[in-house]
XYZ file of C-alpha atoms in Angstrom:
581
model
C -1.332 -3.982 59.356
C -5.416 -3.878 60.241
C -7.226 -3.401 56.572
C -10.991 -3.003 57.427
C -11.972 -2.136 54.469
C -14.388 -3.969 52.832
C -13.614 -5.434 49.063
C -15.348 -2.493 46.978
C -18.646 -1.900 45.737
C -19.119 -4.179 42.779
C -17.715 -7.067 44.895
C -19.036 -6.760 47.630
C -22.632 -6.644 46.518
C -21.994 -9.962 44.327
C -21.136 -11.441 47.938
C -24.014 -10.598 49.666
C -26.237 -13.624 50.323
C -29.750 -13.837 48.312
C -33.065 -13.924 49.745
C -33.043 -17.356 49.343
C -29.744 -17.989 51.396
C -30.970 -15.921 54.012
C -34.128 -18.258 54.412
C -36.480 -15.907 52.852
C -39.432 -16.993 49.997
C -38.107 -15.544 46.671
C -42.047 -15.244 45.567
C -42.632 -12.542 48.049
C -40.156 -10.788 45.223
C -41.795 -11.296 42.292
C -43.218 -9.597 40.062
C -47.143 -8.669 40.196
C -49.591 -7.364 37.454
C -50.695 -3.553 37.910
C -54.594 -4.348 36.912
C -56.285 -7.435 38.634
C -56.301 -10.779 36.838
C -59.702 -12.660 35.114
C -62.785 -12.654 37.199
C -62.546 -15.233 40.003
C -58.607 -13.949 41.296
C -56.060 -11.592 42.016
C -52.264 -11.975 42.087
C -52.495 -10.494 45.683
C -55.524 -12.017 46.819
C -53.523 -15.101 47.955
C -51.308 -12.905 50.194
C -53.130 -13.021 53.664
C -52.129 -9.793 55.883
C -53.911 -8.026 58.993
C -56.577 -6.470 58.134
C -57.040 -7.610 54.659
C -60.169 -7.946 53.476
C -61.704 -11.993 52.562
C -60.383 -13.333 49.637
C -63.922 -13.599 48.044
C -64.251 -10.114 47.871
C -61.165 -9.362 45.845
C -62.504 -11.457 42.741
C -65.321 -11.403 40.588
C -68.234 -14.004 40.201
C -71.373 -11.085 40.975
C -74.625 -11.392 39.907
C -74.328 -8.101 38.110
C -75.798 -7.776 34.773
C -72.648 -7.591 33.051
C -71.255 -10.294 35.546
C -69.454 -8.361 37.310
C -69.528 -7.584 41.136
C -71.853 -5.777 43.289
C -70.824 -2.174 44.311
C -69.384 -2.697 48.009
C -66.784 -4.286 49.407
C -66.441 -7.101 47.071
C -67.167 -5.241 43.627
C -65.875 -1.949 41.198
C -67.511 0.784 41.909
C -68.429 3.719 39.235
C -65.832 4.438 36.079
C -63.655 6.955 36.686
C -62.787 8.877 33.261
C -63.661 5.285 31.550
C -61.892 3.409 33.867
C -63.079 0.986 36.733
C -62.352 2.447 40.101
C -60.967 0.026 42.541
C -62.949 -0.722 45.917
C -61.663 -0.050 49.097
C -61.816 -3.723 49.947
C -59.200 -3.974 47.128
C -57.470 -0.973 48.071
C -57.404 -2.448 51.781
C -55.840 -5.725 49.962
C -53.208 -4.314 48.091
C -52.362 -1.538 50.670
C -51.507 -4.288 53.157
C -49.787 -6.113 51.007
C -47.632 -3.641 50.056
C -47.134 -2.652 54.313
C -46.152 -6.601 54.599
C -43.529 -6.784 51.667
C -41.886 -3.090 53.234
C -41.523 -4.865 56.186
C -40.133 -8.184 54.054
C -37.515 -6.121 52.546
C -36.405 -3.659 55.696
C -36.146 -6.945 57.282
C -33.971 -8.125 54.648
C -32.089 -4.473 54.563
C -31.261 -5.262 58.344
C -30.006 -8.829 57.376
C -27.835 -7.189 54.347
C -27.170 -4.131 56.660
C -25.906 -6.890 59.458
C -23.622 -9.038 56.702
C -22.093 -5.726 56.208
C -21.480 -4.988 59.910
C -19.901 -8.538 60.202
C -17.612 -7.983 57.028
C -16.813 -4.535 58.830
C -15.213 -6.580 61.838
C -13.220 -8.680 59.966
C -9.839 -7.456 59.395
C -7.441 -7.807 56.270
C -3.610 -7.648 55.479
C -1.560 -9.450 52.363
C -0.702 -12.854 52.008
C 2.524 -12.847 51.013
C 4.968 -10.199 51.571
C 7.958 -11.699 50.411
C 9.668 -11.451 46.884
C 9.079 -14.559 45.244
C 5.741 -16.223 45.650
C 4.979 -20.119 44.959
C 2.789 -21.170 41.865
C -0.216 -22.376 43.508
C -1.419 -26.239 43.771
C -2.458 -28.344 39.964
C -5.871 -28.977 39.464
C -6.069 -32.847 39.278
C -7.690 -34.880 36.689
C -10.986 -33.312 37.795
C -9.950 -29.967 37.453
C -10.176 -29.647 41.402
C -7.904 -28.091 43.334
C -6.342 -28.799 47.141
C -6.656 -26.118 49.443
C -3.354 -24.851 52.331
C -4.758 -22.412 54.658
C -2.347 -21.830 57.526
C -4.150 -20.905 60.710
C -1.828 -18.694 63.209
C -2.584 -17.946 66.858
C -1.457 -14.164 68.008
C -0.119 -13.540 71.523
C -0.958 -10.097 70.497
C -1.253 -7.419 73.952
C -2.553 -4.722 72.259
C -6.007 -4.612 74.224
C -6.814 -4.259 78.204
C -8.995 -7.833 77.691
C -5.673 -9.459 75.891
C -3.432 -8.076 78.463
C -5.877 -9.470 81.363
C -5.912 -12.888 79.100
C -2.242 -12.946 77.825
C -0.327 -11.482 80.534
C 2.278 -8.986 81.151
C 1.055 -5.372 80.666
C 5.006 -4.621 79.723
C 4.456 -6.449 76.733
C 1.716 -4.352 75.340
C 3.518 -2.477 72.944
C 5.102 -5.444 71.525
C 4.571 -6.609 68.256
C 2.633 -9.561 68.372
C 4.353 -13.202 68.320
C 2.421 -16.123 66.101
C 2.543 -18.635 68.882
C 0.895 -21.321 67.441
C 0.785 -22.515 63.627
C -1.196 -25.046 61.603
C -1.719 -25.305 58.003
C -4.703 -27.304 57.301
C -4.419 -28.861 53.549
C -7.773 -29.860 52.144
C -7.711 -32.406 49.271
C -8.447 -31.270 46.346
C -11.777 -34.177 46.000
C -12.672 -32.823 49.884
C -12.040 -36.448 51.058
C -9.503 -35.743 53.509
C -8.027 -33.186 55.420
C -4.437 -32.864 57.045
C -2.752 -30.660 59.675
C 0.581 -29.527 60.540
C 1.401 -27.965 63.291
C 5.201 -26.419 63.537
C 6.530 -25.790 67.078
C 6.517 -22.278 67.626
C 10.415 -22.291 68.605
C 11.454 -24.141 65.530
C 14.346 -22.274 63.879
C 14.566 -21.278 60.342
C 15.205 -19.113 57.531
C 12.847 -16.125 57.295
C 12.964 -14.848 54.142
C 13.190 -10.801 53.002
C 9.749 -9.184 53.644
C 7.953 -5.625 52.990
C 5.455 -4.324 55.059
C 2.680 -3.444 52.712
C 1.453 -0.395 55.517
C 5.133 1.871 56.103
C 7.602 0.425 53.404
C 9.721 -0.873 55.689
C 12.061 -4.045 54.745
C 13.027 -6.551 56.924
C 16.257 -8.663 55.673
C 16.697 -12.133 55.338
C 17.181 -13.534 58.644
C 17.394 -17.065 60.634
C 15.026 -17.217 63.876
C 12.427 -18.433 65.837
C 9.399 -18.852 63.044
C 7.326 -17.281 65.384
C 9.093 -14.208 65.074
C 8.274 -14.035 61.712
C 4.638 -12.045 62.358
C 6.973 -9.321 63.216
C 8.719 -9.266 60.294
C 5.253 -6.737 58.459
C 2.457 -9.154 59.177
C 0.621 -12.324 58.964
C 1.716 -12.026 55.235
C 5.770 -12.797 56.056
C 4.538 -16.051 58.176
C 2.954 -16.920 55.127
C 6.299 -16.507 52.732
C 7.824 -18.196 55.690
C 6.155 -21.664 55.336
C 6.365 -21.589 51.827
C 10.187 -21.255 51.829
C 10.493 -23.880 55.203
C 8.345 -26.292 53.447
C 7.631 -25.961 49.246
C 3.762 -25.797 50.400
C 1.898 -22.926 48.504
C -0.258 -21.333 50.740
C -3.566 -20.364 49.293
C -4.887 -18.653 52.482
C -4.317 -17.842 56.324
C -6.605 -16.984 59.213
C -5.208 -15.546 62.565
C -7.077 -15.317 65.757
C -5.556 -13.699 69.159
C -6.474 -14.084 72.807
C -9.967 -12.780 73.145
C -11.098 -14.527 70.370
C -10.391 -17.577 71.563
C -12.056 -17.369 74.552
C -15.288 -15.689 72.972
C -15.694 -18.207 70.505
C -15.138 -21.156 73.157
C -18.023 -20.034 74.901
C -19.797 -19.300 71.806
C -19.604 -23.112 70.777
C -20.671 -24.255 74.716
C -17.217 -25.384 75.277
C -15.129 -28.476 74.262
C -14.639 -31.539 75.950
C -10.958 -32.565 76.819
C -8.848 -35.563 78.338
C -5.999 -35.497 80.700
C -4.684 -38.467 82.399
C -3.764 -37.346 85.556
C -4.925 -34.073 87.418
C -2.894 -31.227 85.891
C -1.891 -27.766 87.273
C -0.287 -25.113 85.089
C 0.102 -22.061 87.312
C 1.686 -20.381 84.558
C -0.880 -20.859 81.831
C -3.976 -20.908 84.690
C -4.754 -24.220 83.810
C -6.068 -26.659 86.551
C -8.257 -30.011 85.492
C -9.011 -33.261 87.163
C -7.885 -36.576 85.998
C -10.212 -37.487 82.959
C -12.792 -35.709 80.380
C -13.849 -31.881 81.465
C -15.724 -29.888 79.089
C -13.914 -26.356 78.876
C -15.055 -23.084 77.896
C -13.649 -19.581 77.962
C -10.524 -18.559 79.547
C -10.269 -22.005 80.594
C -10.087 -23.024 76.547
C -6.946 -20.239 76.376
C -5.137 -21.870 78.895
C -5.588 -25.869 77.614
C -4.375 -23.779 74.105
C -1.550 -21.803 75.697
C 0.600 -24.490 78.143
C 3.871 -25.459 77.225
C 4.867 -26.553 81.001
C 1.098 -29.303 81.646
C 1.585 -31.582 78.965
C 4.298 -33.702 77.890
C 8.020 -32.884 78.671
C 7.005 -29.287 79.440
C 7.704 -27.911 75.927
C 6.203 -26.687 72.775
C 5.647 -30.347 71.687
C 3.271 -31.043 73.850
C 1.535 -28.182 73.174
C 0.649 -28.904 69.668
C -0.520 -32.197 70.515
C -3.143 -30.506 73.005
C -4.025 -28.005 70.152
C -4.871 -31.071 67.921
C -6.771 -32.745 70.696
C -8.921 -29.393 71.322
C -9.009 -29.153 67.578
C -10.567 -32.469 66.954
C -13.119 -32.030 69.492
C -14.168 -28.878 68.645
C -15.103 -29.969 64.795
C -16.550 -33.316 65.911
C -19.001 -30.627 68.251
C -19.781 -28.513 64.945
C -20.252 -31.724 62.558
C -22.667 -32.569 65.222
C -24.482 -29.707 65.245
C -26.309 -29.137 68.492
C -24.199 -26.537 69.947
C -25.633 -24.078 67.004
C -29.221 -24.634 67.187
C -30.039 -21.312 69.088
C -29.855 -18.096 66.631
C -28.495 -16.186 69.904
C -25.438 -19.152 70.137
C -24.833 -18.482 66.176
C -25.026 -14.515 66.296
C -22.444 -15.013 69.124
C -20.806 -16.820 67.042
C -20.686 -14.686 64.002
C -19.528 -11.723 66.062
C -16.636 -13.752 68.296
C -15.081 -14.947 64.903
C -15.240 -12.126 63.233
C -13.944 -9.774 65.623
C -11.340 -12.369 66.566
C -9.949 -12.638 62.561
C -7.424 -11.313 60.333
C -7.750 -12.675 57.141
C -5.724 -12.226 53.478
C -7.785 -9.856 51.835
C -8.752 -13.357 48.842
C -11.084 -14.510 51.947
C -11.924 -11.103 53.125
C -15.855 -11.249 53.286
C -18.098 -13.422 55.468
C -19.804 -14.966 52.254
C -15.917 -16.317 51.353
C -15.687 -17.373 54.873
C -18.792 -19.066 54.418
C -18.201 -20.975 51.289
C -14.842 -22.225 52.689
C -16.345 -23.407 56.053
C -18.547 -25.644 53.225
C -15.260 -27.043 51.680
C -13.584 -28.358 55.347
C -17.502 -29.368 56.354
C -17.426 -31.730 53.111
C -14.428 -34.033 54.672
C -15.521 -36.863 57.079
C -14.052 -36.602 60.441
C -12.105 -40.203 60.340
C -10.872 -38.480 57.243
C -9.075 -35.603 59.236
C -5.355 -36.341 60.391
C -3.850 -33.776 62.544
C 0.071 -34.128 62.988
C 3.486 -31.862 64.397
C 6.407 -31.047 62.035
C 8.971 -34.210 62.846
C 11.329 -31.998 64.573
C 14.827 -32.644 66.408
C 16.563 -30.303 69.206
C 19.878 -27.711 67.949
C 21.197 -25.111 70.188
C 21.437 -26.847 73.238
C 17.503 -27.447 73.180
C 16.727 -23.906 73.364
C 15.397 -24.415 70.597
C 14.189 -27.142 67.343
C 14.647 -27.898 63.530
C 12.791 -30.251 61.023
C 13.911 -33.427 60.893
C 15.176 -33.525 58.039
C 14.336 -37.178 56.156
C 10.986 -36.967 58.588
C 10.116 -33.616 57.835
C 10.507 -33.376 54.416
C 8.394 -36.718 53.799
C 5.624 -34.593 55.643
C 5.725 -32.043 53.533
C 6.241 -34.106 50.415
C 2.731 -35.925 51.247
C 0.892 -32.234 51.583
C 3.195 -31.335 48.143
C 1.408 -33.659 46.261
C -1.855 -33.974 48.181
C -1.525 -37.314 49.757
C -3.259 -38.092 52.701
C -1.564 -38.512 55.824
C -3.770 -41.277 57.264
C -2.026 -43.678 54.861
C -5.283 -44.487 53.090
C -4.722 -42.796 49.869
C -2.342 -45.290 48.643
C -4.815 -47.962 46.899
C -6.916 -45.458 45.709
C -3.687 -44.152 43.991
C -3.169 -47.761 42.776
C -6.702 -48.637 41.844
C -6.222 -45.637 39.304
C -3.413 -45.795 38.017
C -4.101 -49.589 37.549
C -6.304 -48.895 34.700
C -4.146 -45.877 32.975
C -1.907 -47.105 30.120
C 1.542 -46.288 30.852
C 3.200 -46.764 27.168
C 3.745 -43.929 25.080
C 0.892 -43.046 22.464
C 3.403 -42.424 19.958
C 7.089 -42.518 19.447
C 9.398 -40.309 21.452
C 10.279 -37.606 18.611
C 6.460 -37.087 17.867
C 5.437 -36.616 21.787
C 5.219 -32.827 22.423
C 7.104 -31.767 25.739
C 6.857 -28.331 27.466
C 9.710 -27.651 29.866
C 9.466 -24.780 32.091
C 12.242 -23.593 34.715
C 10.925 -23.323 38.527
C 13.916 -23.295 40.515
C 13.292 -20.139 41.914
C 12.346 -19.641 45.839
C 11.989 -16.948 48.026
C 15.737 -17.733 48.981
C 17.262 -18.250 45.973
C 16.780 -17.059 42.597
C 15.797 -19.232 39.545
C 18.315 -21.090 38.144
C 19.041 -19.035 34.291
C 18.510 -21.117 31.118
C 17.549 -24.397 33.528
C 14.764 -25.068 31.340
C 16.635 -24.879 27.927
C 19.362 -27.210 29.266
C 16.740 -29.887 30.010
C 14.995 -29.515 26.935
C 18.307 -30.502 25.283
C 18.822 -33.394 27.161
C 15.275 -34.340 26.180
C 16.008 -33.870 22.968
C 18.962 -35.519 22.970
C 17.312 -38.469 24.272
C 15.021 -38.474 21.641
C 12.234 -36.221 22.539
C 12.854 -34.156 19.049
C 9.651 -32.287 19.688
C 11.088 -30.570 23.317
C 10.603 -27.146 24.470
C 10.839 -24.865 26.702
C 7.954 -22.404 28.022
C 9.276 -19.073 29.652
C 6.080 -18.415 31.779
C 7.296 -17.983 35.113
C 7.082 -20.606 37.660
C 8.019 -21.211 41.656
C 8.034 -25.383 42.586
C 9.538 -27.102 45.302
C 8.765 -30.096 43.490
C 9.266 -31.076 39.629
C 6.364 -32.575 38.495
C 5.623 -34.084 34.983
C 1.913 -33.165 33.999
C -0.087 -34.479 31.590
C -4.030 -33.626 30.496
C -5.567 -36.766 29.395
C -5.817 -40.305 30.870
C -4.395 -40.999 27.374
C -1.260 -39.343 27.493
C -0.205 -40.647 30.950
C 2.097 -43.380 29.105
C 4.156 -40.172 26.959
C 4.876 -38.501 30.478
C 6.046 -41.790 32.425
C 8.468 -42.120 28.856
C 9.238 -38.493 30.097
C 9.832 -39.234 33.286
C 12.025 -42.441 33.012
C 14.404 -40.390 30.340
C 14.852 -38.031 33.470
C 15.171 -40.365 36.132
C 12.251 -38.460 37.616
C 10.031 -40.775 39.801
C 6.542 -41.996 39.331
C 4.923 -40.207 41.979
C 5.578 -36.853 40.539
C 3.963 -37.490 37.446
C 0.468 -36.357 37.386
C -2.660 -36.071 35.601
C -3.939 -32.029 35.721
C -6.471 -30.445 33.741
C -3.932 -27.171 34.052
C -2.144 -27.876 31.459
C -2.554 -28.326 27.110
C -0.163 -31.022 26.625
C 2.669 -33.203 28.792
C 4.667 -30.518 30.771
C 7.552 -30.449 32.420
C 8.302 -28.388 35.485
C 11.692 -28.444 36.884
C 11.652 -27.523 40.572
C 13.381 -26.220 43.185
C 14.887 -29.703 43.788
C 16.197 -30.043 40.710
C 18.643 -26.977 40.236
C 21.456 -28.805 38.600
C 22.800 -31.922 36.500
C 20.958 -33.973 33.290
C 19.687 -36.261 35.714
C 16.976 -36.009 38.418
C 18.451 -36.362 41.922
C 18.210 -39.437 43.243
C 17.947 -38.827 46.903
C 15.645 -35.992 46.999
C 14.040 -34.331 50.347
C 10.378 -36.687 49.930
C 11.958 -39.765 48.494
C 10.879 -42.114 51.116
C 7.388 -41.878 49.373
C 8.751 -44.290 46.745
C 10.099 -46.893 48.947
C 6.509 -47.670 50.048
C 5.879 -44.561 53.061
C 2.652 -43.660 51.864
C 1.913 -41.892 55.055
C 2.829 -39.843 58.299
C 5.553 -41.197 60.040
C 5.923 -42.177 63.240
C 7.628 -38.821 64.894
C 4.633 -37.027 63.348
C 2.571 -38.415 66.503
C -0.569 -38.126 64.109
C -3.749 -37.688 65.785
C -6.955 -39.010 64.067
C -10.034 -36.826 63.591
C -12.720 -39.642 65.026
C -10.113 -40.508 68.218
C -12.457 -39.772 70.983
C -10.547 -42.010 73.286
C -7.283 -39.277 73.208
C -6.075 -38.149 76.293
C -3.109 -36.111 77.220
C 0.150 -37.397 78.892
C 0.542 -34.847 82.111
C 4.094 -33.739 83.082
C 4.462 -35.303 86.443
C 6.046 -31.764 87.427
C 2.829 -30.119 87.133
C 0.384 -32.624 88.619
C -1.542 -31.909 92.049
C-alpha cells in the first residue's frame, strides 16, 4: 500500500516554500538594471561581497571635465564603439555580486532539493476504501470548517529495527495491526481540540473494502477494529470509523515502531507520571514512583503496555497515550526542545520516515500548514478522552457504550467541545438570533435532500420526496427536494443567514427535529434539509435518537469518557499492583 510518489509536477512546485518562508531576503531576488544608475550610485553598489571594490568607486562625483570619473578604479574608461567601457573596479563589483547571489540560489536549490527529499520519505495510500463515503463537515456561520484526522499507531514487523522494537520475528510477514487509534477533531474557529481514542480490541462492523494496490475485496465483516488495517490499508480504518461513529474523516496519519522512538528522541523526550514504581516485562517498561522524562525505546514501551497501567487492559493504555500525548504538545507549544536546527532536521527526517499519510496531506508544506491549525488551539483548550466502552464476549473483548458512546460522538458530530465549555458560547449566540419565521410557512423555501445512506446500508429510495410532502403538508407549500447525493449520520437543518435562523427552527419544530441540529452554514443557498442516517423512516423525527442526551442539558464528555485535560500537569497513572516492583 506504500505510494511514494510525490503529487505531480504542477503541484508540487505550488507547495514548495518561498524564499521568504525559508528565511531568505526576497531583495537578493530582484530585479537589477543592466546599465548603472545616475552619477552618485549603483543598484549593486550596496551589495557588500569579498573582494568588492569600495562603494565610492562604483559611482560618479569625478572632477572630470564632463563630471564624470577619473580613469582607474573608480571611473569609465575609453568608449568602446560609442559606448562607455566599464572599469574593472565595476566589473570586480558586479562579478562578485553575481558569485554571492549563485551561491544564494544553490543554497536555496539545496533547501528546495531537501523539501523534495523529505516529501520523498513520506509515504501515501487512500483515505477511504470503502463504498460509500461520508459528506464532509458544514462550514459554520464563518464559512470555517472543523477538522477529524484520525491518527493510527502500526505494530507493523516489516523491518529488522521494528522486529528488534516490536517483537516476535514470526510475525514479520504479518500484515500490520493498527494498535492504537485517535481521531483528533479540531474546531472549526481553532478554539478547541478533542480526542478519541477507541480501544484497540473494541468489536465492530468493518465495512466492505478494496485495496486500491491488487484489487482485492475484503467483505463485510464484524472484528477487532484493529484488524481493520488489514482489510487494504490505512484507508479501510478510515471507512471503519466513519461507519462505527457518523464522524467524517477528513484525514489520517499513521506512524509504526521506529518512528516512535526516533521522534521521542528527536523532541528530548517527554516527561511522565506513575504513582507507584511500575514493571512491564512484557512491554520493557520499568519507572520509579513519580515524574521520569522518557525518550526512545523507553517512549515505545510507556505507548505499548496494556499489562502497567490500570486493570492490565487496553483501557489503561489509552489513558497513558493521552497522558504522553499531552505532554508531548505542552513540550512543542513551549518551544525549547526545537531551538537547535540539528534537533529540527532530526525531526523532519524521524516524522517523515515514520508517516503514511492520505495522499490530500501528502507533501511536507500540507503537513506544515496543518501543524499551524492544531498549534492555533490553547492547550487548556485540548480534551483528550476513550470511547465509553462496556465488556461482550466474556471480556475478551469491548463495545461502545451505547447511550455513552454515541453522546461522544454526537459532540464531535456537531463540533462541540468536550470540555463542556462550549455551551454558553452556544447560548450567548443564539441569544441574539431571532428565532420566528421571516415570513409565513408557504413562502419559506425548503431544500430536502435524502442522506440515509452509510457504508452499511444503502440510502433509503424516495426518503427525501416523502419528507418534502409532509412539509408540505404541514404547510411548507414551497418544499423540495434536491437529488445531490449526500452521506449524514446526523439530520441537520441548515440555514445561511443569521436572518433566516427563525424559518429553519419553524422547520425544525414541524419535524420534531431538535434545536441542536439546526445550524447556521455558509454551505448552503437557502434553509436545507438533510435527512440522515438516523432518520430512515416515519413523518416524524425520532425521538430517542443515538446523541439525544445533548438536549437534556449534557453539553459535554461524560463521565466513562475519563477525559483528560490538555493543561493537567498534575496527571499521573494508576499502576496495576500486579506489575509493581
Amino acid at each position: 500500500m506504500r505510494h511514494d510518489d510525490t503529487d505531480g509536477g504542477g503541484e508540487t512546485q505550488r507547495g514548495v516554500p518561498t524564499a521568504a518562508d525559508r528565511g531568505w531576503d526576497e531583495s537578493l531576488y530582484g530585479e537589477h538594471p543592466a546599465e548603472p544608475g545616475p552619477r552618485g550610485g549603483h543598484a549593486s553598489a550596496a551589495v557588500s561581497a569579498p573582494g568588492a571594490a569600495p562603494a565610492s568607486g562604483a559611482g560618479g562625483g569625478g572632477s572630470g571635465p564632463d563630471g564624470g570619473g577619473a580613469s582607474g578604479a573608480g571611473g569609465e574608461g575609453p568608449a568602446v564603439n560609442g559606448a562607455p567601457r566599464r572599469s574593472r573596479g565595476r566589473r570586480v563589483l558586479r562579478w562578485s555580486a553575481t558569485v554571492l547571489s549563485v551561491l544564494i540560489l544553490a543554497t536555496a536549490a539545496a533547501g528546495y532539493f531537501y523539501y523534495q527529499h523529505l516529501n520523498g520519505n513520506l509515504s501515501k495510500d487512500d483515505l477511504n476504501l470503502g463504498d460509500n463515503k461520508l459528506h464532509h463537515s458544514d462550514p459554520n456561520a464563518a464559512g470555517q470548517t472543523p477538522l477529524n484526522i484520525l491518527l493510527l499507531g502500526s505494530d507493523s514487523r516489516a523491518s529488522k529495527e521494528n522486529v528488534r522494537l516490536g517483537g516476535s520475528r514470526a510475525d514479520r510477514d504479518r500484515p500490520p495491526l493498527a494498535d492504537v487509534q485517535m481521531l483528533l477533531h479540531i474546531s472549526a474557529d481553532r478554539s478547541n481540540m478533542s480526542v478519541v481514542s477507541v480501544p484497540r480490541d473494541t468489536r465492530t462492523t468493518i465495512p466492505k473494502c478494496t485495496d486500491p494496490d491488487d484489487g482485492k475485496v475484503y467483505p463485510t465483516t464484524t472484528d477487532k477494529i484493529n484488524t481493520s488495517l488489514q482489510h487494504g490499508g490505512p484507508g479501510c480504518t478510515v471507512a471503519t470509523w466513519e461507519e462505527m461513529t457518523g464522524i467524517p474523516v477528513d484525514h489520517f496519519m499513521m506512524i509504526d515502531f521506529s518512528g516512535v522512538v526516533s521522534m521521542a528522541d528527536a523532541v528530548g523526550g517527554v516527561p511522565v507520571c506513575v504513582k507507584e514504581n511500575v514493571h512491564d516485562p512484557k512491554s520493557k517498561l520499568k519507572l520509579e514512583k513519580g515524574t521520569t522524562v522518557i525518550k526512545g525505546e523507553q517512549a515505545l514501551s510507556w505507548l505499548r503496555t496494556r499489562h502497567g497501567f490500570g486493570d492490565g487492559t487496553d483501557i489503561g493504555r489509552a489513558k497513558a497515550q493521552h497522558m504522553y500525548m499531552n505532554a508531548m504538545v505542552r513540550q512543542l507549544k513551549a518551544g525549547t526542545k526545537l531551538s537547535d536546527p540539528g534537533k529540527l532536521r532530526g525531526l523532519a527526517e524521524s516524522a517523515t520516515k515514520a508517516l503514511t499519510v492520505d495522499k490530500g496531506i501528502g507533501t511536507v508544506k500540507k503537513l506544515y500548514d496543518l501543524g499551524n491549525d492544531l498549534k492555533q488551539v490553547p492547550t487548556k483548550r485540548i480534551t483528550m478522552a476513550t470511547m465509553p466502552w462496556e465488556y461482550g464476549g466474556g471480556g475478551s473483548y469491548v463495545v461502545p457504550k451505547k447511550d455513552d458512546a454515541d453522546q461522544v460522538f454526537s459532540l464531535v458530530r456537531n463540533d462541540v467541545a468536550l470540555d463542556g465549555k462550549d455551551r454558553k458560547k452556544a447560548e450567548a449566540s443564539k441569544s441574539a438570533q431571532p428565532t420566528e419565521p421571516s415570513q409565513p410557512k408557504a413562502d419559506i423555501p425548503v431544500s430536502v435532500m435524502n442522506g440515509t445512506g452509510t457504508s452499511l446500508q444503502r440510502p433509503v429510495t424516495g426518503r427525501a420526496g416523502q419528507v418534502a410532502q409532509t412539509l408540505t403538508g404541514k404547510g411548507f407549500g414551497r418544499a423540495a427536494t434536491d437529488p445531490t447525493p449526500q452521506s449524514r449520520a446526523d439530520t441537520t437543518v441548515r440555514y445561511p443567514r443569521e436572518e433566516l435562523r427563525g424559518d429553519a427552527l419553524a422547520v425544525a419544530e414541524a419535524l420534531g427535529i431538535p434545536e441542536r441540529l439546526v445550524k447556521h452554514s455558509t454551505g448552503v443557498q437557502q434553509v436545507t434539509l438533510v435527512i440522515g442516517a438516523d432518520w430512515r423512516e416515519g413523518a416524524s423525527y425520532p425521538e430517542s435518537d443515538g446523541g439525544g442526551k445533548a438536549d437534556k442539558g449534557h453539553h459535554k464528555a461524560p463521565e466513562s469518557a475519563d477525559a483528560l485535560r490538555g493543561d493537567d500537569k498534575k496527571a499521573c497513572m494508576d499502576v496495576n499492583p500486579n506489575y509493581t516492583w
